[in-house]
């Protein structure tokens, strides 16, 4: 999917109409989507084969040694020119192999910044990498080792050979990268391999890698210009000379126009002068025109004022206004009277309602008083009956309380018997515990004595830990040195029969040799033969052997001194003493375990527990004396039983009987309480009704006293009704008069006449003011016209304005021409850049439909994918940075493959290395990307490192399983 091309966006269109917009109805290019039976890459592959038939790079084998987890040598052989899958579980060494490839090419062999290559904890290791690869039809071998005095680099290519820095520079020249001047190699040095080799977790990070490989990419894009004139013109237009001319034209444009097209500089000054002259000329012309208009206006105002003074049109309106205001005053008097009558009617109606309410309230009070008096008589009868019921309930309550007290006494006696039986059983348990603790104390004291004896024995045999470690280290060093000496000795054997006179001289020692024998020599020796001849034997590495012998002697002396300090004769005595100390320590541990078992909290705590148990036993013996002897038995209580179960059964029976008596007592209490509450409730209600009757009777008596000598309420109601009818008749008559007078029309007439009179008089006054101001203005204008010649000034300003307008037209035309030139140059340069990048677009578009059918990718600045368009409906497209992580990784990998195609067509070696680059792809998208990789593997060698072996097993590719490779590696 595409969008209209705009200046500056650097997009590469797929197809465009005459108007510059993309036409999706037109047939897509051959590379836009894969078609059955058609080789999508046939044309590209043919171009590549024609341009560089013998160019190629593929890795044949990789070997590492002493590098990170690969302490033993590991070889990966049988790599194929196409797709190779190196699989293994997590932490099996895939990323280590990828790091080894990077180190072999990017790191100098003398660099000190590659400590991460060493196996963990092995500071003496010398990591090394060996590669065999084919380049330009010849086999090359690279050996590089790091981080040791013997670190070196060797490169063999056919019959050519390079060593050290020369070999590294030759590799960098072949593959298109450079080395860091100091420190570790970084991404800005990696060039083409950094673009084609994807590290784990960085598949989507394309911009930085493309920027570092920009120069070889542009060289590859410029390669077709040699034989294609159209492409050569596009390259020249997009080159630096075009940039220089465009920059020069834009600078000229900025002198007269801003970036938004607004005038500036000389053009802005000329336009400002033009506007100033236009304003001055307009002012002069306005003065000339205004003088004539003011003279005519003054004559008209003078004539209108004379007519107003003669006719005085406002006086008839003033007379009509006075008559209307008199009618309005009469209407106001009627309205006031109507309000007074309405207020009196409302007051009479309110008083009438109050009288009627008073009559009704008196009747209701008399009926309510009779009702409450009847209710009081009923309550008096109920109160007498409730009092008799309460007396009966009180007598039943007294009987229940007496029976409950007797039952409670029997329960207390049973509780005492039960308590004594439990106390006696507890005393028996305490006595058993006392005996157990006494026995445990005796056993713990014996174990403690054994522990003290064991500690004395252990201290006697124990060897101090620092001295023991020092002696053990010395013994291990002796063993190592003796082994080295044994290896370094030169063997000498002889078989002389009965011959005599052969002498062996080793230093100052002289030994006769006879018969058969053998020995080892660690220094130079002479064999003197009968007759005066001699043989000299010089063992190899004699100096190192002497050093080892000296070290062994020193260590043996230090060991003998340390053993003597401990009172030991030799190493075997030390071993016997250490073994005796271990046995004493074992016996000591057993004694401690026995003490902890018998006394977990210590012997003192165990003894305290025994003493406490003894005190409790003595206390319980005192408490077990018979209750009768101390005189605390309950009167009439049964003899206490020492059987806890029998005592508990007697207690349960007494408690059950007491519970029954308590239930009867509670029932009697409830009945007595209910009778008391009923009597109190009836008495309270009777008192309340009697009080209410008294209040109602008092109110009735008070109302009767007040009514004596007052008018009859019924007569007052009749009088107020007649008065209210009279007021209503008067109010209706006034309302009829107001309706006939039409107050709204009268008010409108008063307002209209008032406004007309005020308007006529204001118009007359305004004409006087305008006439006076015009007279003053004309007097001032006459003075100016006498001092300056306005006509001559207008002519001079018109001539100067014409000259300024010609200058503005000249400057504006030049600036518009420069603006048009810059816009056209920018548009043509963008089109040239689009044609310049079209080979990369064609290669990228050949891969995209495999993953996103009917989709197109747009390239932006820096030869990077800018957006992805999915079909004709997607006019704007999806920016790359808005895609999902998986989609960004896949589009970035497709871009790298397109770069590889472009570089190979330009004759540059290519090798694609992917370290878990598709971890964010689902099954469907992974299958599509595998098809893309299979197609790319037809032109490039691809190394895929993955921990998901099962996802790649069905591909037609060379498969390598790291655990199998490691199993076949030699042991260290």
PDB file of C-alpha atoms in Angstrom, residues 59 62-64 67 96-109 114 117 128-131 133 142-146 152-155 167-169 171-172 175 177 179 197:
ATOM      1  CA  UNK A  59      32.099 -20.645   6.299  1.00  0.00           C
ATOM      2  CA  UNK A  62      34.525 -23.364  13.089  1.00  0.00           C
ATOM      3  CA  UNK A  63      36.705 -24.531  15.996  1.00  0.00           C
ATOM      4  CA  UNK A  64      37.119 -22.958  19.456  1.00  0.00           C
ATOM      5  CA  UNK A  67      36.781 -20.010  25.146  1.00  0.00           C
ATOM      6  CA  UNK A  96      29.379 -18.360  22.698  1.00  0.00           C
ATOM      7  CA  UNK A  97      29.953 -19.607  19.139  1.00  0.00           C
ATOM      8  CA  UNK A  98      28.416 -16.409  17.755  1.00  0.00           C
ATOM      9  CA  UNK A  99      30.704 -14.398  20.065  1.00  0.00           C
ATOM     10  CA  UNK A 100      33.667 -16.447  18.828  1.00  0.00           C
ATOM     11  CA  UNK A 101      32.841 -15.468  15.221  1.00  0.00           C
ATOM     12  CA  UNK A 102      32.692 -11.804  16.166  1.00  0.00           C
ATOM     13  CA  UNK A 103      35.943 -12.033  18.106  1.00  0.00           C
ATOM     14  CA  UNK A 104      37.701 -13.776  15.196  1.00  0.00           C
ATOM     15  CA  UNK A 105      36.844 -10.920  12.829  1.00  0.00           C
ATOM     16  CA  UNK A 106      36.257  -7.791  14.945  1.00  0.00           C
ATOM     17  CA  UNK A 107      38.738  -8.058  17.857  1.00  0.00           C
ATOM     18  CA  UNK A 108      42.506  -7.628  17.532  1.00  0.00           C
ATOM     19  CA  UNK A 109      44.507 -10.562  18.849  1.00  0.00           C
ATOM     20  CA  UNK A 114      38.224  -9.499  25.587  1.00  0.00           C
ATOM     21  CA  UNK A 117      36.323 -14.898  26.280  1.00  0.00           C
ATOM     22  CA  UNK A 128      41.496 -19.392  20.362  1.00  0.00           C
ATOM     23  CA  UNK A 129      39.274 -19.519  17.249  1.00  0.00           C
ATOM     24  CA  UNK A 130      40.007 -21.381  13.984  1.00  0.00           C
ATOM     25  CA  UNK A 131      37.958 -20.749  10.844  1.00  0.00           C
ATOM     26  CA  UNK A 133      36.012 -20.415   4.784  1.00  0.00           C
ATOM     27  CA  UNK A 142      42.183 -18.148   9.967  1.00  0.00           C
ATOM     28  CA  UNK A 143      43.697 -18.889  13.374  1.00  0.00           C
ATOM     29  CA  UNK A 144      43.457 -16.291  16.127  1.00  0.00           C
ATOM     30  CA  UNK A 145      44.284 -16.593  19.853  1.00  0.00           C
ATOM     31  CA  UNK A 146      43.889 -14.002  22.619  1.00  0.00           C
ATOM     32  CA  UNK A 152      48.765 -14.437  17.523  1.00  0.00           C
ATOM     33  CA  UNK A 153      46.794 -14.236  14.266  1.00  0.00           C
ATOM     34  CA  UNK A 154      47.494 -16.255  11.106  1.00  0.00           C
ATOM     35  CA  UNK A 155      45.585 -15.958   7.790  1.00  0.00           C
ATOM     36  CA  UNK A 167      46.165 -10.490   8.606  1.00  0.00           C
ATOM     37  CA  UNK A 168      43.537  -8.532  10.581  1.00  0.00           C
ATOM     38  CA  UNK A 169      43.656  -5.563   8.184  1.00  0.00           C
ATOM     39  CA  UNK A 171      40.163  -9.450   6.791  1.00  0.00           C
ATOM     40  CA  UNK A 172      38.689  -6.001   7.473  1.00  0.00           C
ATOM     41  CA  UNK A 175      34.558  -8.000   4.650  1.00  0.00           C
ATOM     42  CA  UNK A 177      34.632  -3.329   8.592  1.00  0.00           C
ATOM     43  CA  UNK A 179      39.006  -2.134  14.082  1.00  0.00           C
ATOM     44  CA  UNK A 197      25.071 -10.469  11.842  1.00  0.00           C
TER      45      UNK A 197
END
